[in-house]
Amino acid sequence: MSYKETAEEIRSFGVAHTPIEIARFAVRSAVSILRKKGIKEINALDAFTGDGVFISALLDCGVRNITAYEIRERMALLTARKFDGLAKVVCADAFKSRDSVFNLFVGNPPYGKCAESNDIDRRIKETYCSRQKNHTALFDAYVRAVRWASDCLRSGVIAYVVNNGFLENLSFDGFRKSLEEEFDEIYIFNLRGNHRTSGERCKKEGENVFGQECRTGIAILVLYKE
Ligand SMILES: C[S@@+](CC[C@H](N)C(=O)[O-])C[C@H]1O[C@@H](n2cnc3c(N)ncnc32)[C@H](O)[C@@H]1O
């Protein structure tokens, strides 16, 4: 059963479809860290599941305890049916959940702005905003997703496919510093593809892993907390 998203839906919910190879790479990196640390019981959450590409990647990696959230009801229903008996897929707003049972957070958080969340925004102000002046970009959905997962995670890994703006943008100095303070190991795979640049810089960025329609540079961010 296929589902064609409208342009309005794509914009409002920050939808992008992750190629399975990218999802597998992110999941494999995260799972290999957990296994190297001797953690056998993996309890995974894909909080922004869409059509469930990260669920497939988790299953490919042998992870069996999988929960997934999706905010769009129809999409959640279709994905729940697709993975019936293999993963628990529920229609939920990830940012309203505060579950700390998961030791692996994976996924591709929404792109662009998202609805405000008092708790998460307060935490962003307390942590990421503290060291610089222009805060606007720090309220992007992917930053909220990192803040939210970081606060839910007691010990384990976060592996997200995200906008790579946090790597060089001056206004992310507090974000970068906080990652260093909050995590014991950080791995970043910069997949580039920023086509908001021009000329030579744009050529050097190369193709975007999401295809021609995506102009946002992409990175895989893997964070381990002991
Ligand atoms: C960038 S897409 C990723 C979709 C899919 N996992 C993939 O990678 O191909 C983000 C997904 O998160 C969903 N979403 C947006 N905000 C959400 C929220 N607050 N809670 C749960 N899901 C959300 C969107 O509807 C969309 O399906």
Coordinates of C-alpha atoms and ligand atoms in Angstrom, one line a residue:
M1 CA 0.0 0.0 0.0
S2 CA 1.7 3.3 -1.1
Y3 CA 1.1 6.7 0.3
K4 CA 1.7 9.9 -1.7
E5 CA 2.5 12.9 0.5
T6 CA 1.1 16.3 -0.4
A7 CA 3.5 19.3 -0.7
E8 CA 1.7 20.9 2.2
E9 CA 2.2 17.8 4.4
I10 CA 5.9 17.6 3.4
R11 CA 6.4 21.3 4.4
S12 CA 4.3 21.2 7.6
F13 CA 5.8 18.0 9.0
G14 CA 9.4 18.4 7.7
V15 CA 9.2 15.2 5.7
A16 CA 12.2 13.7 3.8
H17 CA 12.8 10.1 2.8
T18 CA 16.1 8.7 4.0
P19 CA 17.8 6.3 1.5
I20 CA 18.0 2.8 3.2
E21 CA 21.8 2.7 2.8
I22 CA 22.1 5.9 4.9
A23 CA 19.7 4.5 7.5
R24 CA 21.6 1.2 7.7
F25 CA 24.9 3.0 8.1
A26 CA 23.6 5.1 10.9
V27 CA 22.0 2.2 12.7
R28 CA 25.0 -0.1 12.2
S29 CA 27.3 2.5 13.6
A30 CA 25.1 2.9 16.7
V31 CA 24.6 -0.8 17.3
S32 CA 28.3 -1.6 16.9
I33 CA 29.1 1.0 19.7
L34 CA 26.5 -0.6 22.0
R35 CA 27.8 -4.1 21.3
K36 CA 31.4 -3.0 21.8
K37 CA 30.4 -1.6 25.2
G38 CA 28.9 -5.0 26.1
I39 CA 25.3 -3.9 26.0
K40 CA 23.2 -6.8 24.8
E41 CA 19.7 -5.6 25.5
I42 CA 19.0 -2.9 22.9
N43 CA 15.7 -1.0 23.3
A44 CA 15.4 1.2 20.2
L45 CA 13.2 4.2 19.4
D46 CA 12.7 5.7 16.0
A47 CA 10.7 8.8 17.1
F48 CA 10.1 10.2 13.6
T49 CA 9.4 7.0 11.6
G50 CA 7.4 8.1 8.5
D51 CA 7.3 5.0 6.4
G52 CA 9.7 3.1 8.7
V53 CA 13.0 3.0 6.8
F54 CA 14.9 3.1 10.2
I55 CA 12.7 0.2 11.4
S56 CA 13.9 -1.9 8.4
A57 CA 17.5 -0.9 9.2
L58 CA 17.1 -1.9 12.8
L59 CA 15.7 -5.3 11.9
D60 CA 18.5 -5.8 9.4
C61 CA 20.9 -5.2 12.3
G62 CA 19.2 -7.8 14.5
V63 CA 17.5 -5.4 16.8
R64 CA 14.2 -6.8 18.0
N65 CA 12.8 -4.4 20.6
I66 CA 11.7 -1.5 18.4
T67 CA 9.2 1.3 19.1
A68 CA 8.4 4.0 16.6
Y69 CA 6.4 7.2 16.7
E70 CA 4.8 9.1 13.8
I71 CA 2.7 12.2 14.2
R72 CA 0.6 11.7 11.1
E73 CA -2.2 9.3 11.9
R74 CA -2.6 7.7 8.4
M75 CA 1.1 7.3 8.0
A76 CA 1.4 5.8 11.5
L77 CA -1.4 3.3 10.7
L78 CA 0.2 2.2 7.4
T79 CA 3.7 1.8 9.0
A80 CA 2.1 -0.1 11.9
R81 CA 0.5 -2.5 9.5
K82 CA 3.7 -2.9 7.4
F83 CA 5.7 -3.9 10.5
D84 CA 3.0 -5.7 12.3
G85 CA 4.6 -8.2 14.8
L86 CA 8.1 -6.7 14.2
A87 CA 7.9 -3.3 15.8
K88 CA 5.5 -1.3 17.9
V89 CA 4.4 1.8 15.8
V90 CA 2.2 4.4 17.5
C91 CA 0.7 7.7 16.4
A92 CA 2.4 10.1 18.8
D93 CA 4.1 13.5 19.0
A94 CA 7.6 12.5 20.0
F95 CA 8.3 15.8 21.8
K96 CA 5.4 15.1 24.2
S97 CA 6.9 11.8 25.3
R98 CA 9.4 11.5 28.2
D99 CA 10.2 7.8 28.1
S100 CA 13.6 6.9 29.4
V101 CA 13.5 3.2 28.8
F102 CA 15.3 3.5 25.4
N103 CA 19.1 3.1 25.1
L104 CA 19.1 3.7 21.3
F105 CA 17.5 6.7 19.5
V106 CA 17.7 6.5 15.8
G107 CA 16.0 8.4 12.9
N108 CA 15.8 11.4 10.7
P109 CA 14.1 14.2 12.6
P110 CA 11.8 16.6 10.7
Y111 CA 13.3 19.4 8.7
G112 CA 12.7 23.1 9.3
K113 CA 10.5 24.7 12.0
C114 CA 8.2 22.7 14.2
A115 CA 5.6 23.5 16.8
E116 CA 7.0 25.1 20.0
S117 CA 7.5 23.0 23.0
N118 CA 7.9 24.8 26.3
D119 CA 10.0 22.2 28.0
I120 CA 12.4 21.5 25.1
D121 CA 12.7 25.2 24.3
R122 CA 13.6 26.0 27.9
R123 CA 16.3 23.3 27.8
I124 CA 17.7 24.7 24.6
K125 CA 17.9 28.2 26.2
E126 CA 19.6 26.7 29.3
T127 CA 22.1 24.7 27.3
Y128 CA 22.7 25.5 23.6
C129 CA 21.9 29.2 23.7
S130 CA 24.2 30.2 26.5
R131 CA 27.2 31.2 24.5
Q132 CA 26.1 33.1 21.5
K133 CA 23.7 35.8 20.3
N134 CA 21.7 34.7 17.3
H135 CA 19.5 31.9 18.5
T136 CA 16.9 31.4 15.7
A137 CA 18.5 28.4 14.1
L138 CA 18.7 26.6 17.5
F139 CA 14.9 26.1 17.4
D140 CA 14.9 24.1 14.2
A141 CA 13.2 20.7 14.6
Y142 CA 16.5 18.7 14.4
V143 CA 18.0 20.7 17.2
R144 CA 14.9 20.2 19.3
A145 CA 15.1 16.4 18.4
V146 CA 18.7 16.3 19.7
R147 CA 17.9 18.2 22.9
W148 CA 14.8 16.0 23.5
A149 CA 16.7 12.7 23.0
S150 CA 19.6 13.8 25.0
D151 CA 17.3 14.6 28.0
C152 CA 15.5 11.2 27.6
L153 CA 18.6 9.1 27.2
R154 CA 20.2 7.8 30.5
S155 CA 22.9 5.7 28.8
G156 CA 23.2 4.6 25.2
V157 CA 23.4 6.0 21.7
I158 CA 21.6 8.6 19.6
A159 CA 22.2 8.2 15.9
Y160 CA 20.4 10.8 13.8
V161 CA 20.6 11.9 10.2
V162 CA 20.4 15.7 10.4
N163 CA 21.0 19.1 8.7
N164 CA 24.8 19.6 8.9
G165 CA 24.5 23.3 9.7
F166 CA 25.6 22.7 13.2
L167 CA 29.1 21.9 12.1
E168 CA 30.2 25.3 10.9
N169 CA 27.4 27.8 11.8
L170 CA 28.7 30.3 14.3
S171 CA 25.5 30.4 16.2
F172 CA 25.9 26.7 17.1
D173 CA 29.0 27.2 19.3
G174 CA 26.9 26.5 22.4
F175 CA 25.3 23.4 20.8
R176 CA 28.7 22.0 19.9
K177 CA 30.1 22.7 23.4
S178 CA 27.1 21.1 25.0
L179 CA 27.5 17.9 22.9
E180 CA 31.0 17.7 24.1
E181 CA 29.9 18.1 27.7
E182 CA 27.0 15.8 27.6
F183 CA 28.4 12.8 25.7
D184 CA 31.4 10.6 26.1
E185 CA 31.9 9.8 22.4
I186 CA 30.9 11.8 19.3
Y187 CA 31.1 10.5 15.7
I188 CA 30.1 12.8 12.8
F189 CA 29.9 11.7 9.2
N190 CA 29.6 14.8 7.1
L191 CA 27.8 13.8 3.9
R192 CA 27.8 17.4 2.6
G193 CA 25.5 18.3 -0.3
N194 CA 24.8 21.9 0.8
H195 CA 23.4 23.5 -2.3
R196 CA 22.5 26.7 -0.6
T197 CA 26.1 27.6 -1.5
S198 CA 27.2 28.8 -5.0
G199 CA 30.2 28.6 -7.4
E200 CA 33.2 26.5 -6.5
R201 CA 32.0 25.9 -2.9
C202 CA 28.7 24.4 -4.3
K203 CA 30.6 22.1 -6.7
K204 CA 32.8 20.9 -3.9
E205 CA 29.8 20.0 -1.8
G206 CA 28.9 17.3 -4.4
E207 CA 25.5 15.6 -4.8
N208 CA 23.0 15.6 -1.9
V209 CA 22.3 12.1 -0.6
F210 CA 18.5 12.9 -0.6
G211 CA 18.6 13.8 -4.3
Q212 CA 18.3 17.1 -6.2
E213 CA 15.3 18.5 -4.4
C214 CA 17.2 18.7 -1.1
R215 CA 19.5 21.7 -0.8
T216 CA 20.4 21.2 2.9
G217 CA 23.8 19.7 3.7
I218 CA 23.4 16.4 5.6
A219 CA 25.4 14.7 8.4
I220 CA 25.0 11.5 10.4
L221 CA 25.5 12.4 14.1
V222 CA 26.3 9.5 16.5
L223 CA 26.5 10.3 20.2
Y224 CA 27.3 7.9 23.0
K225 CA 26.5 8.5 26.7
E226 CA 28.0 6.1 29.2
Ligands
LIG1 C1 12.4 13.7 8.0 S1 11.0 12.6 8.0 C2 11.7 11.1 8.2 C3 10.8 10.0 7.7 C4 11.5 8.5 7.6 N1 11.9 8.1 8.9 C5 12.7 8.5 6.7 O1 13.7 8.8 7.2 O2 12.5 8.2 5.5 C6 10.4 13.0 9.6 C7 9.1 12.3 10.0 O3 8.7 12.7 11.3 C8 7.3 12.9 11.4 N2 7.2 13.9 12.5 C9 7.3 15.2 12.4 N3 7.1 15.8 13.6 C10 6.9 14.7 14.5 C11 6.8 14.6 15.9 N4 6.7 15.7 16.7 N5 6.6 13.4 16.5 C12 6.6 12.3 15.7 N6 6.8 12.3 14.3 C13 7.0 13.5 13.7 C14 7.0 13.4 10.0 O4 5.6 13.2 9.7 C15 7.9 12.5 9.1 O5 7.3 11.3 8.7

